[in-house]
PDB file of C-alpha atoms in Angstrom:
ATOM      1  CA  MET U  56      -0.168  -0.002  -0.107  1.00  0.00           C
ATOM      2  CA  THR U  57       0.890   3.146  -0.644  1.00  0.00           C
ATOM      3  CA  GLU U  58       1.685   6.082   1.637  1.00  0.00           C
ATOM      4  CA  THR U  59      -1.482   7.996  -0.093  1.00  0.00           C
ATOM      5  CA  GLU U  60      -3.697   5.029   0.350  1.00  0.00           C
ATOM      6  CA  ARG U  61      -2.341   4.933   3.806  1.00  0.00           C
ATOM      7  CA  ARG U  62      -3.303   8.311   4.237  1.00  0.00           C
ATOM      8  CA  LEU U  63      -6.602   7.866   2.179  1.00  0.00           C
ATOM      9  CA  ILE U  64      -7.858   5.066   4.682  1.00  0.00           C
ATOM     10  CA  ALA U  65      -6.995   7.039   7.826  1.00  0.00           C
ATOM     11  CA  GLU U  66      -9.168  10.079   6.182  1.00  0.00           C
ATOM     12  CA  LEU U  67     -12.117   7.614   5.219  1.00  0.00           C
ATOM     13  CA  GLY U  68     -12.394   5.871   8.777  1.00  0.00           C
ATOM     14  CA  GLU U  69     -11.739   8.645  11.033  1.00  0.00           C
ATOM     15  CA  ASN U  70     -12.258  12.021   9.690  1.00  0.00           C
ATOM     16  CA  PHE U  71     -14.629  11.973   6.688  1.00  0.00           C
ATOM     17  CA  PRO U  72     -16.235  14.755   6.488  1.00  0.00           C
ATOM     18  CA  ILE U  73     -20.305  15.313   6.664  1.00  0.00           C
ATOM     19  CA  GLU U  74     -20.204  17.974   3.862  1.00  0.00           C
ATOM     20  CA  PRO U  75     -21.900  18.130   0.320  1.00  0.00           C
ATOM     21  CA  ARG U  76     -18.852  16.761  -1.421  1.00  0.00           C
ATOM     22  CA  PRO U  77     -16.953  14.761   1.420  1.00  0.00           C
ATOM     23  CA  PHE U  78     -14.744  13.254  -1.617  1.00  0.00           C
ATOM     24  CA  ALA U  79     -13.797  16.156  -3.112  1.00  0.00           C
ATOM     25  CA  VAL U  80     -12.739  17.741   0.730  1.00  0.00           C
ATOM     26  CA  ILE U  81     -10.791  14.583   1.402  1.00  0.00           C
ATOM     27  CA  GLY U  82      -8.644  15.070  -2.493  1.00  0.00           C
ATOM     28  CA  ALA U  83      -8.135  18.368  -1.379  1.00  0.00           C
ATOM     29  CA  ARG U  84      -6.418  17.332   2.051  1.00  0.00           C
ATOM     30  CA  LEU U  85      -4.517  15.251   0.241  1.00  0.00           C
ATOM     31  CA  GLY U  86      -3.599  16.012  -3.426  1.00  0.00           C
ATOM     32  CA  LEU U  87      -5.968  14.322  -5.310  1.00  0.00           C
ATOM     33  CA  THR U  88      -9.084  15.055  -7.216  1.00  0.00           C
ATOM     34  CA  GLU U  89     -12.596  13.692  -6.208  1.00  0.00           C
ATOM     35  CA  ASP U  90     -12.603  11.571  -8.799  1.00  0.00           C
ATOM     36  CA  GLN U  91      -8.943  10.083  -7.999  1.00  0.00           C
ATOM     37  CA  VAL U  92     -10.537   9.430  -4.292  1.00  0.00           C
ATOM     38  CA  ILE U  93     -13.859   7.943  -5.428  1.00  0.00           C
ATOM     39  CA  ALA U  94     -11.946   5.632  -7.943  1.00  0.00           C
ATOM     40  CA  LEU U  95      -9.939   4.586  -5.272  1.00  0.00           C
ATOM     41  CA  VAL U  96     -12.833   3.807  -2.566  1.00  0.00           C
ATOM     42  CA  LYS U  97     -14.349   1.756  -5.140  1.00  0.00           C
ATOM     43  CA  GLU U  98     -11.106  -0.039  -5.299  1.00  0.00           C
ATOM     44  CA  PHE U  99     -10.713  -0.704  -1.806  1.00  0.00           C
ATOM     45  CA  MET U 100     -14.293  -1.544  -1.346  1.00  0.00           C
ATOM     46  CA  ALA U 101     -13.888  -4.493  -4.322  1.00  0.00           C
ATOM     47  CA  ARG U 102     -10.690  -5.837  -2.498  1.00  0.00           C
ATOM     48  CA  GLY U 103     -12.751  -5.792   0.685  1.00  0.00           C
ATOM     49  CA  ILE U 104     -10.594  -3.526   2.497  1.00  0.00           C
ATOM     50  CA  ILE U 105     -13.389  -1.191   2.715  1.00  0.00           C
ATOM     51  CA  ARG U 106     -16.597  -3.071   3.998  1.00  0.00           C
ATOM     52  CA  ARG U 107     -18.771  -0.675   3.598  1.00  0.00           C
ATOM     53  CA  LEU U 108     -19.720   3.173   3.573  1.00  0.00           C
ATOM     54  CA  SER U 109     -21.850   3.490   7.055  1.00  0.00           C
ATOM     55  CA  VAL U 110     -22.314   4.729  10.430  1.00  0.00           C
ATOM     56  CA  ALA U 111     -21.312   2.983  13.686  1.00  0.00           C
ATOM     57  CA  LEU U 112     -23.765   3.904  16.510  1.00  0.00           C
ATOM     58  CA  ARG U 113     -23.411   3.838  19.685  1.00  0.00           C
ATOM     59  CA  HIS U 114     -25.575   1.334  21.268  1.00  0.00           C
ATOM     60  CA  GLN U 115     -26.194   2.977  24.622  1.00  0.00           C
ATOM     61  CA  ASN U 116     -27.505   6.434  22.942  1.00  0.00           C
ATOM     62  CA  VAL U 117     -29.954   4.613  20.851  1.00  0.00           C
ATOM     63  CA  GLY U 118     -31.914   2.443  23.400  1.00  0.00           C
ATOM     64  CA  PHE U 119     -29.845  -0.483  23.164  1.00  0.00           C
ATOM     65  CA  THR U 120     -28.073  -0.844  27.011  1.00  0.00           C
ATOM     66  CA  ALA U 121     -27.852  -4.424  27.743  1.00  0.00           C
ATOM     67  CA  ASN U 122     -24.728  -5.461  26.524  1.00  0.00           C
ATOM     68  CA  ALA U 123     -23.921  -9.079  26.547  1.00  0.00           C
ATOM     69  CA  MET U 124     -20.965 -11.018  25.709  1.00  0.00           C
ATOM     70  CA  VAL U 125     -21.994 -14.915  25.472  1.00  0.00           C
ATOM     71  CA  VAL U 126     -19.774 -17.559  25.163  1.00  0.00           C
ATOM     72  CA  TRP U 127     -20.003 -20.988  24.565  1.00  0.00           C
ATOM     73  CA  LYS U 128     -18.428 -24.319  25.152  1.00  0.00           C
ATOM     74  CA  VAL U 129     -18.854 -26.125  22.156  1.00  0.00           C
ATOM     75  CA  PRO U 130     -17.039 -29.571  20.967  1.00  0.00           C
ATOM     76  CA  PRO U 131     -14.300 -28.783  18.557  1.00  0.00           C
ATOM     77  CA  GLU U 132     -15.911 -30.891  15.837  1.00  0.00           C
ATOM     78  CA  ARG U 133     -19.393 -29.436  15.831  1.00  0.00           C
ATOM     79  CA  LEU U 134     -17.830 -25.735  15.883  1.00  0.00           C
ATOM     80  CA  GLU U 135     -18.235 -24.493  11.858  1.00  0.00           C
ATOM     81  CA  GLU U 136     -22.124 -25.733  12.318  1.00  0.00           C
ATOM     82  CA  VAL U 137     -22.791 -23.974  15.655  1.00  0.00           C
ATOM     83  CA  GLY U 138     -20.738 -20.949  14.992  1.00  0.00           C
ATOM     84  CA  LYS U 139     -22.783 -20.851  11.346  1.00  0.00           C
ATOM     85  CA  MET U 140     -26.017 -21.238  12.921  1.00  0.00           C
ATOM     86  CA  LEU U 141     -25.893 -18.789  16.076  1.00  0.00           C
ATOM     87  CA  ALA U 142     -24.382 -16.177  13.318  1.00  0.00           C
ATOM     88  CA  SER U 143     -27.621 -16.944  11.540  1.00  0.00           C
ATOM     89  CA  PHE U 144     -29.655 -15.202  14.269  1.00  0.00           C
ATOM     90  CA  GLN U 145     -30.552 -11.491  13.835  1.00  0.00           C
ATOM     91  CA  GLU U 146     -29.782 -10.756  17.376  1.00  0.00           C
ATOM     92  CA  VAL U 147     -26.319 -11.893  17.119  1.00  0.00           C
ATOM     93  CA  THR U 148     -24.171  -9.130  16.103  1.00  0.00           C
ATOM     94  CA  HIS U 149     -20.802 -10.703  16.698  1.00  0.00           C
ATOM     95  CA  CYS U 150     -19.766 -14.342  16.280  1.00  0.00           C
ATOM     96  CA  TYR U 151     -16.088 -15.425  16.464  1.00  0.00           C
ATOM     97  CA  GLU U 152     -14.498 -18.866  17.550  1.00  0.00           C
ATOM     98  CA  ARG U 153     -11.417 -18.129  19.974  1.00  0.00           C
ATOM     99  CA  GLU U 154      -8.638 -19.695  21.185  1.00  0.00           C
ATOM    100  CA  THR U 155      -8.887 -21.401  24.753  1.00  0.00           C
ATOM    101  CA  ALA U 156      -7.060 -21.530  27.966  1.00  0.00           C
ATOM    102  CA  PRO U 157      -6.713 -23.841  30.838  1.00  0.00           C
ATOM    103  CA  GLN U 158      -8.935 -21.851  33.166  1.00  0.00           C
ATOM    104  CA  TRP U 159     -11.201 -20.564  30.016  1.00  0.00           C
ATOM    105  CA  PRO U 160     -12.568 -23.447  28.215  1.00  0.00           C
ATOM    106  CA  TYR U 161     -15.098 -21.117  25.986  1.00  0.00           C
ATOM    107  CA  ASN U 162     -14.089 -21.248  22.358  1.00  0.00           C
ATOM    108  CA  LEU U 163     -17.151 -19.657  20.809  1.00  0.00           C
ATOM    109  CA  TYR U 164     -18.248 -15.923  21.506  1.00  0.00           C
ATOM    110  CA  THR U 165     -21.543 -14.080  20.159  1.00  0.00           C
ATOM    111  CA  MET U 166     -22.777 -10.486  21.046  1.00  0.00           C
ATOM    112  CA  VAL U 167     -25.999  -9.723  21.895  1.00  0.00           C
ATOM    113  CA  HIS U 168     -27.412  -5.852  22.448  1.00  0.00           C
ATOM    114  CA  ARG U 169     -30.507  -5.360  23.906  1.00  0.00           C
ATOM    115  CA  PRO U 170     -32.908  -2.896  25.230  1.00  0.00           C
ATOM    116  CA  HIS U 171     -32.831  -5.005  28.707  1.00  0.00           C
ATOM    117  CA  ARG U 172     -30.875  -7.701  30.097  1.00  0.00           C
ATOM    118  CA  GLY U 173     -33.878  -9.863  30.416  1.00  0.00           C
ATOM    119  CA  GLU U 174     -33.860  -9.903  26.998  1.00  0.00           C
ATOM    120  CA  CYS U 175     -30.618 -10.775  26.519  1.00  0.00           C
ATOM    121  CA  LEU U 176     -31.010 -13.650  28.521  1.00  0.00           C
ATOM    122  CA  ALA U 177     -34.211 -15.380  26.855  1.00  0.00           C
ATOM    123  CA  ILE U 178     -32.306 -14.681  23.489  1.00  0.00           C
ATOM    124  CA  ALA U 179     -29.007 -16.971  24.933  1.00  0.00           C
ATOM    125  CA  ALA U 180     -31.492 -19.423  26.436  1.00  0.00           C
ATOM    126  CA  ARG U 181     -33.304 -19.608  22.656  1.00  0.00           C
ATOM    127  CA  LEU U 182     -30.058 -20.133  21.069  1.00  0.00           C
ATOM    128  CA  SER U 183     -28.679 -22.669  23.620  1.00  0.00           C
ATOM    129  CA  GLU U 184     -31.926 -24.643  22.732  1.00  0.00           C
ATOM    130  CA  ALA U 185     -31.510 -24.363  18.942  1.00  0.00           C
ATOM    131  CA  VAL U 186     -27.879 -25.097  18.761  1.00  0.00           C
ATOM    132  CA  GLY U 187     -28.196 -27.779  21.331  1.00  0.00           C
ATOM    133  CA  ILE U 188     -25.057 -26.445  23.824  1.00  0.00           C
ATOM    134  CA  LYS U 189     -26.071 -26.258  27.529  1.00  0.00           C
ATOM    135  CA  GLU U 190     -22.513 -25.035  28.477  1.00  0.00           C
ATOM    136  CA  TYR U 191     -22.516 -21.329  27.883  1.00  0.00           C
ATOM    137  CA  ARG U 192     -22.289 -17.776  30.032  1.00  0.00           C
ATOM    138  CA  VAL U 193     -23.713 -14.432  29.362  1.00  0.00           C
ATOM    139  CA  LEU U 194     -21.386 -11.848  30.781  1.00  0.00           C
ATOM    140  CA  PHE U 195     -23.054  -8.583  30.862  1.00  0.00           C
ATOM    141  CA  SER U 196     -21.006  -5.218  30.711  1.00  0.00           C
ATOM    142  CA  THR U 197     -21.552  -3.401  33.659  1.00  0.00           C
ATOM    143  CA  ALA U 198     -19.108  -0.319  33.185  1.00  0.00           C
ATOM    144  CA  GLU U 199     -17.611   0.733  29.595  1.00  0.00           C
ATOM    145  CA  LEU U 200     -14.030   1.895  30.680  1.00  0.00           C
ATOM    146  CA  LYS U 201     -12.645   2.590  26.350  1.00  0.00           C
ATOM    147  CA  ARG U 202     -14.811   2.807  23.192  1.00  0.00           C
ATOM    148  CA  SER U 203     -12.205   4.752  20.718  1.00  0.00           C
ATOM    149  CA  ASN U 204     -12.274   4.249  17.524  1.00  0.00           C
ATOM    150  CA  PRO U 205      -9.489   1.987  15.540  1.00  0.00           C
ATOM    151  CA  GLN U 206      -6.755   5.089  14.398  1.00  0.00           C
ATOM    152  CA  TYR U 207      -5.393   3.176  11.401  1.00  0.00           C
ATOM    153  CA  PHE U 208      -1.797   4.665  10.120  1.00  0.00           C
ATOM    154  CA  THR U 209      -1.695   7.417  12.571  1.00  0.00           C
ATOM    155  CA  GLU U 210       1.463   8.455  14.368  1.00  0.00           C
ATOM    156  CA  ARG U 211       2.039   5.263  15.857  1.00  0.00           C
ATOM    157  CA  GLY U 212       1.012   3.092  12.555  1.00  0.00           C
TER     158      GLY U 212
ATOM    159  CA  MET L 217     -36.299   1.606  26.989  1.00  0.00           C
ATOM    160  CA  THR L 218     -37.409   0.495  23.342  1.00  0.00           C
ATOM    161  CA  PRO L 219     -34.512   0.602  20.468  1.00  0.00           C
ATOM    162  CA  GLY L 220     -34.156   3.801  19.349  1.00  0.00           C
ATOM    163  CA  GLN L 221     -35.830   6.071  22.924  1.00  0.00           C
ATOM    164  CA  GLY L 222     -34.916   9.203  22.561  1.00  0.00           C
ATOM    165  CA  LEU L 223     -34.394   9.357  18.771  1.00  0.00           C
ATOM    166  CA  THR L 224     -37.563  10.765  16.655  1.00  0.00           C
ATOM    167  CA  GLU L 225     -38.893   8.626  14.131  1.00  0.00           C
ATOM    168  CA  ALA L 226     -37.059  10.650  11.386  1.00  0.00           C
ATOM    169  CA  ASP L 227     -33.977  10.062  13.139  1.00  0.00           C
ATOM    170  CA  ARG L 228     -34.800   6.059  13.041  1.00  0.00           C
ATOM    171  CA  GLN L 229     -35.088   6.266   9.501  1.00  0.00           C
ATOM    172  CA  LEU L 230     -31.915   8.354   9.011  1.00  0.00           C
ATOM    173  CA  LEU L 231     -29.686   6.253  10.896  1.00  0.00           C
ATOM    174  CA  ASN L 232     -31.082   2.891   9.508  1.00  0.00           C
ATOM    175  CA  ALA L 233     -30.702   3.934   5.978  1.00  0.00           C
ATOM    176  CA  MET L 234     -27.229   5.143   6.698  1.00  0.00           C
ATOM    177  CA  GLN L 235     -26.515   1.991   8.513  1.00  0.00           C
ATOM    178  CA  GLU L 236     -27.477   0.520   5.411  1.00  0.00           C
ATOM    179  CA  GLY L 237     -24.397   2.006   3.990  1.00  0.00           C
ATOM    180  CA  PHE L 238     -24.199   5.240   1.258  1.00  0.00           C
ATOM    181  CA  LEU L 239     -22.282   5.136  -1.982  1.00  0.00           C
ATOM    182  CA  PRO L 240     -19.210   6.533  -3.257  1.00  0.00           C
ATOM    183  CA  VAL L 241     -20.714   9.253  -5.527  1.00  0.00           C
ATOM    184  CA  PRO L 242     -20.255  12.650  -5.542  1.00  0.00           C
ATOM    185  CA  ASN L 243     -23.042  13.576  -3.278  1.00  0.00           C
ATOM    186  CA  PRO L 244     -23.472  10.373  -1.304  1.00  0.00           C
ATOM    187  CA  PHE L 245     -25.561  13.126   1.767  1.00  0.00           C
ATOM    188  CA  LYS L 246     -27.693  14.019  -1.435  1.00  0.00           C
ATOM    189  CA  GLU L 247     -28.517  10.388  -2.466  1.00  0.00           C
ATOM    190  CA  ILE L 248     -29.382   9.446   1.313  1.00  0.00           C
ATOM    191  CA  GLY L 249     -31.505  12.480   2.044  1.00  0.00           C
ATOM    192  CA  ALA L 250     -33.573  11.769  -1.660  1.00  0.00           C
ATOM    193  CA  ARG L 251     -34.445   8.251  -0.370  1.00  0.00           C
ATOM    194  CA  LEU L 252     -36.297   9.795   2.859  1.00  0.00           C
ATOM    195  CA  GLY L 253     -37.293  13.171   1.440  1.00  0.00           C
ATOM    196  CA  LEU L 254     -35.035  15.186   3.087  1.00  0.00           C
ATOM    197  CA  THR L 255     -32.759  18.235   1.137  1.00  0.00           C
ATOM    198  CA  GLU L 256     -28.852  17.427   1.073  1.00  0.00           C
ATOM    199  CA  ASP L 257     -28.838  20.254   3.700  1.00  0.00           C
ATOM    200  CA  GLU L 258     -31.058  18.215   5.812  1.00  0.00           C
ATOM    201  CA  ALA L 259     -29.540  15.249   5.997  1.00  0.00           C
ATOM    202  CA  ILE L 260     -25.964  16.579   6.638  1.00  0.00           C
ATOM    203  CA  ALA L 261     -27.443  18.974   9.426  1.00  0.00           C
ATOM    204  CA  GLU L 262     -29.360  15.683  10.871  1.00  0.00           C
ATOM    205  CA  LEU L 263     -26.223  13.633  10.684  1.00  0.00           C
ATOM    206  CA  ARG L 264     -23.794  16.483  12.518  1.00  0.00           C
ATOM    207  CA  ARG L 265     -26.446  16.839  14.927  1.00  0.00           C
ATOM    208  CA  LEU L 266     -26.689  12.771  15.645  1.00  0.00           C
ATOM    209  CA  LYS L 267     -22.918  12.506  15.990  1.00  0.00           C
ATOM    210  CA  GLU L 268     -22.837  15.652  18.028  1.00  0.00           C
ATOM    211  CA  SER L 269     -25.251  14.211  20.539  1.00  0.00           C
ATOM    212  CA  GLY L 270     -23.214  10.556  20.887  1.00  0.00           C
ATOM    213  CA  ALA L 271     -25.732   8.482  18.846  1.00  0.00           C
ATOM    214  CA  ILE L 272     -23.429   8.491  15.963  1.00  0.00           C
ATOM    215  CA  ARG L 273     -20.401   7.265  17.162  1.00  0.00           C
ATOM    216  CA  ARG L 274     -18.522   7.162  13.841  1.00  0.00           C
ATOM    217  CA  LEU L 275     -19.189   7.739   9.949  1.00  0.00           C
ATOM    218  CA  GLY L 276     -17.527   7.094   7.136  1.00  0.00           C
ATOM    219  CA  ALA L 277     -15.416   4.016   5.755  1.00  0.00           C
ATOM    220  CA  ILE L 278     -15.627   0.729   7.872  1.00  0.00           C
ATOM    221  CA  ILE L 279     -12.122  -0.845   7.541  1.00  0.00           C
ATOM    222  CA  ASP L 280     -11.358  -4.617   7.487  1.00  0.00           C
ATOM    223  CA  SER L 281      -8.650  -3.983   9.663  1.00  0.00           C
ATOM    224  CA  ARG L 282      -7.168  -7.545   9.065  1.00  0.00           C
ATOM    225  CA  LYS L 283      -7.019  -6.546   5.483  1.00  0.00           C
ATOM    226  CA  ILE L 284      -4.387  -4.026   5.867  1.00  0.00           C
ATOM    227  CA  GLY L 285      -2.199  -5.462   7.939  1.00  0.00           C
ATOM    228  CA  TYR L 286      -3.585  -5.173  11.603  1.00  0.00           C
ATOM    229  CA  THR L 287      -4.160  -8.103  14.007  1.00  0.00           C
ATOM    230  CA  GLY L 288      -6.515  -8.022  16.710  1.00  0.00           C
ATOM    231  CA  THR L 289      -7.082  -9.906  20.238  1.00  0.00           C
ATOM    232  CA  LEU L 290      -9.572 -10.038  22.969  1.00  0.00           C
ATOM    233  CA  CYS L 291      -8.062  -9.927  26.898  1.00  0.00           C
ATOM    234  CA  ALA L 292      -9.445 -10.909  29.507  1.00  0.00           C
ATOM    235  CA  MET L 293      -8.354  -9.887  33.156  1.00  0.00           C
ATOM    236  CA  LYS L 294      -8.652 -10.829  36.818  1.00  0.00           C
ATOM    237  CA  VAL L 295      -8.573  -7.469  38.426  1.00  0.00           C
ATOM    238  CA  PRO L 296      -9.450  -6.700  42.322  1.00  0.00           C
ATOM    239  CA  GLY L 297     -12.466  -5.055  42.459  1.00  0.00           C
ATOM    240  CA  GLU L 298     -10.785  -1.720  44.198  1.00  0.00           C
ATOM    241  CA  ARG L 299      -7.967  -2.017  41.540  1.00  0.00           C
ATOM    242  CA  ILE L 300     -10.190  -1.792  38.343  1.00  0.00           C
ATOM    243  CA  SER L 301      -9.696   1.991  37.738  1.00  0.00           C
ATOM    244  CA  GLU L 302      -5.909   2.082  38.218  1.00  0.00           C
ATOM    245  CA  ALA L 303      -5.791  -0.826  36.351  1.00  0.00           C
ATOM    246  CA  ALA L 304      -8.045   0.314  33.427  1.00  0.00           C
ATOM    247  CA  ALA L 305      -4.857   3.749  33.380  1.00  0.00           C
ATOM    248  CA  VAL L 306      -2.678   1.035  32.619  1.00  0.00           C
ATOM    249  CA  ILE L 307      -4.469  -0.864  29.718  1.00  0.00           C
ATOM    250  CA  ASN L 308      -6.007   2.243  28.488  1.00  0.00           C
ATOM    251  CA  SER L 309      -2.858   4.175  27.800  1.00  0.00           C
ATOM    252  CA  PHE L 310      -1.854   2.200  24.695  1.00  0.00           C
ATOM    253  CA  PRO L 311      -3.735   3.518  21.758  1.00  0.00           C
ATOM    254  CA  GLU L 312      -3.985  -0.043  20.502  1.00  0.00           C
ATOM    255  CA  VAL L 313      -6.407  -0.826  22.888  1.00  0.00           C
ATOM    256  CA  THR L 314      -9.732   0.059  21.152  1.00  0.00           C
ATOM    257  CA  HIS L 315     -12.619  -1.529  24.149  1.00  0.00           C
ATOM    258  CA  ASN L 316     -12.893  -2.274  27.306  1.00  0.00           C
ATOM    259  CA  TYR L 317     -15.168  -3.110  29.309  1.00  0.00           C
ATOM    260  CA  VAL L 318     -16.371  -4.320  32.958  1.00  0.00           C
ATOM    261  CA  ARG L 319     -18.033  -7.775  32.608  1.00  0.00           C
ATOM    262  CA  GLU L 320     -19.897  -9.954  35.396  1.00  0.00           C
ATOM    263  CA  GLY L 321     -17.691 -13.031  36.599  1.00  0.00           C
ATOM    264  CA  GLU L 322     -13.883 -13.565  37.875  1.00  0.00           C
ATOM    265  CA  PHE L 323     -12.683 -12.509  34.532  1.00  0.00           C
ATOM    266  CA  ASN L 324     -13.696  -9.217  34.870  1.00  0.00           C
ATOM    267  CA  VAL L 325     -12.268  -6.767  32.787  1.00  0.00           C
ATOM    268  CA  TRP L 326     -12.521  -7.237  28.767  1.00  0.00           C
ATOM    269  CA  PHE L 327     -10.311  -5.541  26.414  1.00  0.00           C
ATOM    270  CA  THR L 328      -9.365  -5.479  22.709  1.00  0.00           C
ATOM    271  CA  VAL L 329      -6.642  -4.664  21.006  1.00  0.00           C
ATOM    272  CA  LEU L 330      -5.304  -3.667  17.638  1.00  0.00           C
ATOM    273  CA  ALA L 331      -2.028  -3.635  16.382  1.00  0.00           C
ATOM    274  CA  LEU L 332       0.484  -4.102  13.469  1.00  0.00           C
ATOM    275  CA  SER L 333       1.644  -7.404  14.492  1.00  0.00           C
ATOM    276  CA  ALA L 334       1.358 -10.042  16.834  1.00  0.00           C
ATOM    277  CA  ALA L 335       4.916  -9.017  18.201  1.00  0.00           C
ATOM    278  CA  ARG L 336       3.513  -5.765  19.736  1.00  0.00           C
ATOM    279  CA  ILE L 337       0.754  -7.096  20.927  1.00  0.00           C
ATOM    280  CA  GLN L 338       3.378  -9.602  23.170  1.00  0.00           C
ATOM    281  CA  GLU L 339       4.722  -6.314  23.930  1.00  0.00           C
ATOM    282  CA  ILE L 340       1.717  -4.778  25.206  1.00  0.00           C
ATOM    283  CA  LEU L 341       0.157  -7.394  27.257  1.00  0.00           C
ATOM    284  CA  HIS L 342       3.797  -8.266  29.051  1.00  0.00           C
ATOM    285  CA  THR L 343       3.741  -4.289  29.984  1.00  0.00           C
ATOM    286  CA  ILE L 344       0.572  -3.879  30.997  1.00  0.00           C
ATOM    287  CA  LYS L 345       1.316  -7.633  33.422  1.00  0.00           C
ATOM    288  CA  ARG L 346       4.182  -5.826  34.693  1.00  0.00           C
ATOM    289  CA  GLU L 347       2.950  -2.269  35.521  1.00  0.00           C
ATOM    290  CA  THR L 348      -0.264  -3.962  37.345  1.00  0.00           C
ATOM    291  CA  GLY L 349       1.375  -6.953  38.826  1.00  0.00           C
ATOM    292  CA  ILE L 350      -1.808  -8.677  37.631  1.00  0.00           C
ATOM    293  CA  ARG L 351      -0.580 -12.213  36.335  1.00  0.00           C
ATOM    294  CA  GLU L 352      -3.963 -13.660  35.058  1.00  0.00           C
ATOM    295  CA  LEU L 353      -4.546 -12.248  31.876  1.00  0.00           C
ATOM    296  CA  LEU L 354      -6.169 -14.296  28.574  1.00  0.00           C
ATOM    297  CA  ASN L 355      -5.333 -13.994  25.383  1.00  0.00           C
ATOM    298  CA  LEU L 356      -8.132 -15.106  23.313  1.00  0.00           C
ATOM    299  CA  PRO L 357      -7.302 -14.236  19.920  1.00  0.00           C
ATOM    300  CA  ALA L 358     -10.030 -14.728  17.044  1.00  0.00           C
ATOM    301  CA  ARG L 359      -9.729 -18.180  14.944  1.00  0.00           C
ATOM    302  CA  ARG L 360     -12.457 -17.803  13.266  1.00  0.00           C
ATOM    303  CA  ILE L 361     -15.135 -15.028  12.305  1.00  0.00           C
ATOM    304  CA  PHE L 362     -18.562 -16.004  11.317  1.00  0.00           C
ATOM    305  CA  LYS L 363     -20.275 -12.624  11.556  1.00  0.00           C
ATOM    306  CA  ILE L 364     -19.771  -9.025  12.024  1.00  0.00           C
ATOM    307  CA  ARG L 365     -22.947  -7.038  12.230  1.00  0.00           C
ATOM    308  CA  VAL L 366     -22.559  -3.466  13.636  1.00  0.00           C
ATOM    309  CA  SER L 367     -25.854  -1.970  12.560  1.00  0.00           C
ATOM    310  CA  PHE L 368     -28.776  -2.267  14.833  1.00  0.00           C
ATOM    311  CA  ASP L 369     -32.471  -2.330  13.528  1.00  0.00           C
ATOM    312  CA  LEU L 370     -34.150   0.632  15.283  1.00  0.00           C
ATOM    313  CA  GLU L 371     -37.629   0.290  14.023  1.00  0.00           C
ATOM    314  CA  GLY L 372     -38.909  -2.528  15.741  1.00  0.00           C
ATOM    315  CA  GLU L 373     -37.623  -5.502  14.712  1.00  0.00           C
ATOM    316  CA  ARG L 374     -39.662  -6.801  18.394  1.00  0.00           C
TER     317      ARG L 374
END
């Protein structure tokens, strides 16, 4: 990736202008034309570097105050099937297989954000029923200590 | 509380449209506004207000960090309740730490690290252990991603 491409990624991700011609504004910052910026964005989207142009909402501010990480202990031979099944639920926003540790046997992680804790618990119970995995824990967040946007290719990059 | 409480119907529609994504066209906010019967100026003013109010955390390109060479992990630490803010100060001092939450359970501090190399992540975790004196730290990198969806349906689904 060239230096210009790196700077463009940083601008597109962190300093996107909420203005009538945003790609022209970004281009002016980097010495590119609007057309060049748009062409690069399309290329990054085609390569999967940019997933989407979109918004990320602060879930607490839009009413989804209960944040549950549900961790599952899934037999290795069922991981693929269970991971895909859990991911297919609309209520599940994230679904990852992760490494385990001797004192932490859970290997599949799902995130559920809902307005109330009770709803998260009910959803977890429904997921458990659907995949037939009984060993799971619902870990609610009780405080946010940090939530920052990823800083790509900034001074530390 | 219901999804989107504190937001007007117009806010919800605009946020849902934005979550579906906008296009790399010269006037993307004009295009979004047109879907909802708003002028470009109205759409821009509303988006700025929603960003200001904190409902929008970020607007712009959602980057696949792995595709540009970053590597990430989730870590869990067992921190005595009275030491949480002190440990958080150490953990949060690294710009590579992007999220940090207190969660229920014996492993109670959960944070994510995003860095340009696995070696840098190791260095950060090592420093956190040394500076806090807390040894019980789980490093749980992802092996496989089945789903990442960052959007919320604000218009009822329930």
